Coordinates of C-alpha atoms in Angstrom, one line a residue:
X1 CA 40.8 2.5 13.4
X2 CA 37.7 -0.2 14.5
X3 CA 35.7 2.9 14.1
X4 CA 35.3 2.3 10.2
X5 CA 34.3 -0.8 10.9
X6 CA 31.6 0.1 13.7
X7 CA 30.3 2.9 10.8
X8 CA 30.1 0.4 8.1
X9 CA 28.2 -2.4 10.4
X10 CA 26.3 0.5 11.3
X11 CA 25.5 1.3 7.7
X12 CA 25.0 -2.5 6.6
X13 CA 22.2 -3.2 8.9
X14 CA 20.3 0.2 8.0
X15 CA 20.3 -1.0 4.3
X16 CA 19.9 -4.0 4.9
X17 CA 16.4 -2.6 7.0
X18 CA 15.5 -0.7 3.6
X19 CA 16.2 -4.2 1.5
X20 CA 13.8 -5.7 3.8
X21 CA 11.2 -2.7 3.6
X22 CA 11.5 -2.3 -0.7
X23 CA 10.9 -6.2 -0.6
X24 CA 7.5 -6.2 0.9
X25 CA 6.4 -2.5 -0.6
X26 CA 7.2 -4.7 -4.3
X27 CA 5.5 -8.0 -2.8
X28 CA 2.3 -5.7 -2.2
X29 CA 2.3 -3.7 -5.1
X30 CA -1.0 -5.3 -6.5
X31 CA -2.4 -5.2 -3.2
X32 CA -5.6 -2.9 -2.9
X33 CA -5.7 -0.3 -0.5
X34 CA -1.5 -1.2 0.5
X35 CA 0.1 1.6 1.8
X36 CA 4.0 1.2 1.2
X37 CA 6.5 1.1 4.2
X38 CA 9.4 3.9 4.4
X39 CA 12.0 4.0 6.8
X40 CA 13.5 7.1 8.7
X41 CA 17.2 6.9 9.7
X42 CA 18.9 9.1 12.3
X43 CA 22.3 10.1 12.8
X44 CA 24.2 8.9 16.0
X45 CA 27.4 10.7 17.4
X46 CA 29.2 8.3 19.5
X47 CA 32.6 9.4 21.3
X48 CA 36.0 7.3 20.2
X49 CA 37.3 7.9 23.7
X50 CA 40.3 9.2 22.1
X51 CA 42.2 12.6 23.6
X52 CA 40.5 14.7 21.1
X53 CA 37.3 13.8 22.1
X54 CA 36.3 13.1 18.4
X55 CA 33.1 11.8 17.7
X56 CA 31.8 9.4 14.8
X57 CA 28.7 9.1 12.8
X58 CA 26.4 6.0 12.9
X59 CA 23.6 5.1 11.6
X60 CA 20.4 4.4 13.3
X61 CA 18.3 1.4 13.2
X62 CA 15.5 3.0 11.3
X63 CA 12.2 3.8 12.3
X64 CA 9.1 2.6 10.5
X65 CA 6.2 5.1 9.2
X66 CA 3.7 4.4 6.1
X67 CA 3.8 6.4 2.9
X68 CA 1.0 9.3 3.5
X69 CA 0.4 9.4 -0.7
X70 CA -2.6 7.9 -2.1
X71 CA -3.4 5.1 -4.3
X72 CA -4.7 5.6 -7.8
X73 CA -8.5 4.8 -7.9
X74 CA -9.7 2.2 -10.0
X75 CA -13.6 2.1 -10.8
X76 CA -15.2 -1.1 -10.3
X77 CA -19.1 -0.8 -11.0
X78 CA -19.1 -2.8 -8.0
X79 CA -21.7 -1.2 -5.5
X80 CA -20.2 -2.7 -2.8
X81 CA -16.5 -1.3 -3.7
X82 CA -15.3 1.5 -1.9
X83 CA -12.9 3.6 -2.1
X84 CA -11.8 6.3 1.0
X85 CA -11.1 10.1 -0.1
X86 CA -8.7 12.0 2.0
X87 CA -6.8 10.7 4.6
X88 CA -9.2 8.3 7.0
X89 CA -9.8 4.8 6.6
X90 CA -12.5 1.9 6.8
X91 CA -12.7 0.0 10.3
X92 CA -13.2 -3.5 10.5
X93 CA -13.8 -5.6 13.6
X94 CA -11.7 -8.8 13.6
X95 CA -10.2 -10.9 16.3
X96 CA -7.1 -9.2 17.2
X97 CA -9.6 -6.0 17.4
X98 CA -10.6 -3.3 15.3
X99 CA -8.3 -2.9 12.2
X100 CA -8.1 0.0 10.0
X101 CA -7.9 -0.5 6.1
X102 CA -8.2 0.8 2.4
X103 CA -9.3 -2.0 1.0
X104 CA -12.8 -1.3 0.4
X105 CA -13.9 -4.5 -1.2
X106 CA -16.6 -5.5 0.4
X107 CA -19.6 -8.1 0.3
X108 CA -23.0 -9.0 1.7
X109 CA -23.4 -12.1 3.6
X110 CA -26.7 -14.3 3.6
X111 CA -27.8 -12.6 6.9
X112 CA -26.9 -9.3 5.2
X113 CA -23.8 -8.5 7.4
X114 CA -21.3 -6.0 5.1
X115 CA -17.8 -8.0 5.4
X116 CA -14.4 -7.2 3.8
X117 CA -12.8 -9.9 2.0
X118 CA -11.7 -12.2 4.6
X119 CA -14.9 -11.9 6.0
X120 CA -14.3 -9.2 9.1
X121 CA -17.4 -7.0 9.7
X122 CA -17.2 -3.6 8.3
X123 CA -18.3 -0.8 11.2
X124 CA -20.2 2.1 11.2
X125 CA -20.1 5.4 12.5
X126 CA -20.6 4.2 16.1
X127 CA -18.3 1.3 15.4
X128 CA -20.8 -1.1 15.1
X129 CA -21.1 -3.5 12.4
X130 CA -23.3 -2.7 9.4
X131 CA -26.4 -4.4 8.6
X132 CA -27.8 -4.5 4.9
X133 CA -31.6 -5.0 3.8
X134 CA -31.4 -8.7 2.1
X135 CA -34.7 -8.3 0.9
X136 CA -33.8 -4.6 -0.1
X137 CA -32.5 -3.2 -3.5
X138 CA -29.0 -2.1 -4.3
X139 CA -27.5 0.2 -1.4
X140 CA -26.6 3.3 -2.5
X141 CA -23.9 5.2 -0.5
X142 CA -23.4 9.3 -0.5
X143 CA -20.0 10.9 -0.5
X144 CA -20.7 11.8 3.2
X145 CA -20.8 7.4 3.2
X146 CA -24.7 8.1 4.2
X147 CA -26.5 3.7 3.2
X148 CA -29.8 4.1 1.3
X149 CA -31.7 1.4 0.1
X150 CA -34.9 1.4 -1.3
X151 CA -34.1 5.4 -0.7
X152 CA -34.0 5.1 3.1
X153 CA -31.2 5.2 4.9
X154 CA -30.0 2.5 6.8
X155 CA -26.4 3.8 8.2
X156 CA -23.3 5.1 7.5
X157 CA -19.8 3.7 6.6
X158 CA -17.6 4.4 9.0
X159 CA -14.3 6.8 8.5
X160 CA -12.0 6.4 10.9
X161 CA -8.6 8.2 11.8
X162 CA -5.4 7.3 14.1
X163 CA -2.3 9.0 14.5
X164 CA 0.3 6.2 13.1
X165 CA 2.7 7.8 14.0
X166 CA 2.5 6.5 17.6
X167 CA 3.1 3.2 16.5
X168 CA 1.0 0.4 14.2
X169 CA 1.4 -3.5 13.5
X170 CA 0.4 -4.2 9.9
X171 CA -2.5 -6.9 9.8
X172 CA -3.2 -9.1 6.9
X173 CA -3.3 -7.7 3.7
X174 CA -3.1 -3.5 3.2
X175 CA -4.6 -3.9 7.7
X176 CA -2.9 -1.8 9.9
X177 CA -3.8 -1.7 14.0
X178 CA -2.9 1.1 15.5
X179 CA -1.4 1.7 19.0
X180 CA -3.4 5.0 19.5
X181 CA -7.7 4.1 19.4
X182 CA -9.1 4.7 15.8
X183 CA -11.8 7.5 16.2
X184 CA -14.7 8.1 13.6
X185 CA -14.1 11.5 11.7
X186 CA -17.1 14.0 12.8
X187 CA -15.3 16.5 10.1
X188 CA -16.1 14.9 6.4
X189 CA -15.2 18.4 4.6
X190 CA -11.8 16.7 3.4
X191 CA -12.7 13.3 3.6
X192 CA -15.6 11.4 1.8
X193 CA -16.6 7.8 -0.3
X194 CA -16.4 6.9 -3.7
X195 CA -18.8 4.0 -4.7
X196 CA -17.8 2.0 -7.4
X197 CA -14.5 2.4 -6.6
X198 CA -11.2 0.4 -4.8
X199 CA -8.2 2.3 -4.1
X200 CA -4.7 0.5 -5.2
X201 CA -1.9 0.4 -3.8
X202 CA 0.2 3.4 -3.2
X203 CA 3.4 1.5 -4.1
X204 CA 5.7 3.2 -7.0
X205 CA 7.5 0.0 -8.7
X206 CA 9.8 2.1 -10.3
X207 CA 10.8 4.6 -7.7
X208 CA 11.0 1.2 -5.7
X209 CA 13.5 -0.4 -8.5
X210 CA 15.6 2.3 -8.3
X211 CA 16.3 2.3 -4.8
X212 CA 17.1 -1.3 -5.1
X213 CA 19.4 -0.7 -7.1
X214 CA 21.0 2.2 -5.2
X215 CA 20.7 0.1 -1.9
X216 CA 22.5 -2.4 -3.7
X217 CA 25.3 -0.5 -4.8
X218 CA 25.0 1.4 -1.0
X219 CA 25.6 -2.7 0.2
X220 CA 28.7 -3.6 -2.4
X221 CA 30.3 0.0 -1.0
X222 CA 30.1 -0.9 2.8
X223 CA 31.3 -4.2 2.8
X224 CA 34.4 -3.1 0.3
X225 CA 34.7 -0.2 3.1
X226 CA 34.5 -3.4 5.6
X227 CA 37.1 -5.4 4.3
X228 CA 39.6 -2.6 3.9
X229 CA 38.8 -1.6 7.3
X230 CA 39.7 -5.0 8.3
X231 CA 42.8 -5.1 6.6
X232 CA 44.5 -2.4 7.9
X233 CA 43.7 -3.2 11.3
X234 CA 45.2 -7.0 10.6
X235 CA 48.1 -4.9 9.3
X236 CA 48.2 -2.2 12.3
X237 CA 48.2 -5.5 14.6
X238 CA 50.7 -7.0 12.9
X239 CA 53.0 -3.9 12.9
X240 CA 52.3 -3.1 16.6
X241 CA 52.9 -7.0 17.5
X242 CA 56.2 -6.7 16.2
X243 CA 55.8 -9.4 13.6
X244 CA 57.9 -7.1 11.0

């Protein structure tokens, strides 16, 4: 009979997991380059211990994994926006380490250092930071993310790729550190640079709405289940106890 209630707690704290995850996806739905957060729930057979031998479905705790679909680009007319096509990302080197992001809003500082918006050097190729021509005209950057200015070339952006599905902390805005090391992509067939251009987020406010609401009504139906659960156990006790 406590089983129900083990599959409902079970259930509460996987929705409750999603609640948290459809909060921050619609918190960051404005934020450039943000790549939403989805969660992957498993089924878990426990054994009741009873003479049957039954077993009972739980819910996992959920793992984590980032939405693989693409923002919508948004042209700027910014030379120093950029936007990432195909799936690699922009490295920056930061404190904590080297970050990977799709926030390709960049800037030049007075020593001619390219920086992200909170000021983190962006990174080549070779994973070293990239140094601009004050002096020099506009840079102009290929889809191959080859720098020219003044029509020579003075580096590359860097593209980099991880496998995230090893593990990643987000960091600061649409930032993600990965647990496997970011390497530079040598194969730019399917990936490439827009300049001009900022990817948004990936976030879909409506799909997220609608899973609110069905997470919601998921919730209400879980703890109803909880408190009959509850009852009929207080009931069984009662019986059992020889209170009636």
């Amino acid at each position: 009979m406590q089983s129900g209630l083990y599959v409902s707690l079970s259930s509460q704290i996987a929705l409750e997991r999603r609640l948290t995850t459809i909060a921050d996806n619609m918190a960051n739905v404005n934020t450039t380059g943000f790549r939403a957060t989805e969660v992957k729930f498993d089924e878990m057979l426990g054994n009741t211990g009873n003479k049957i031998n039954a077993k009972v479905a739980y819910v996992s705790q959920g793992n984590d994994y980032l939405s693989g679909d693409n923002g919508e680009l948004q042209q700027t007319g910014n030379m120093l926006d950029f936007a990432v096509k195909g799936d690699a990302w922009f490295a920056l080197e930061t404190p904590a380490g080297r970050v990977l992001t799709k926030d390709g809003r960049f800037t030049m500082t007075d020593n001619g250092q390219l920086v992200s918006v909170r000021g983190y050097p962006v990174l080549d190729a070779g994973g070293a930071p990239i140094q601009l021509n004050t002096a020099g005209g506009e840079p102009k950057v290929g889809s191959d993310g080859l720098m020219y200015q003044d029509g020579k070339q003075i580096g590359s952006l860097g593209l980099f790729e991880a496998d995230i599905s090893k593990g990643y902390l987000r960091y600061e805005n649409s930032g993600i550190m990965t647990t496997q090391a970011p390497q530079a992509v040598t194969d730019r067939f399917n990936v490439g640079v827009r300049q001009g251009y900022v990817e948004n987020s990936n976030v879909n406010a409506m799909r997220e709405i609608t899973q609110l609401i069905e997470v919601n009504r998921a919730f209400e139906s879980m703890t109803s289940l909880s408190k009959d659960s509850e009852a009929s156990f207080s009931e069984a006790i009662k019986t059992l106890g020889g209170s009636r």
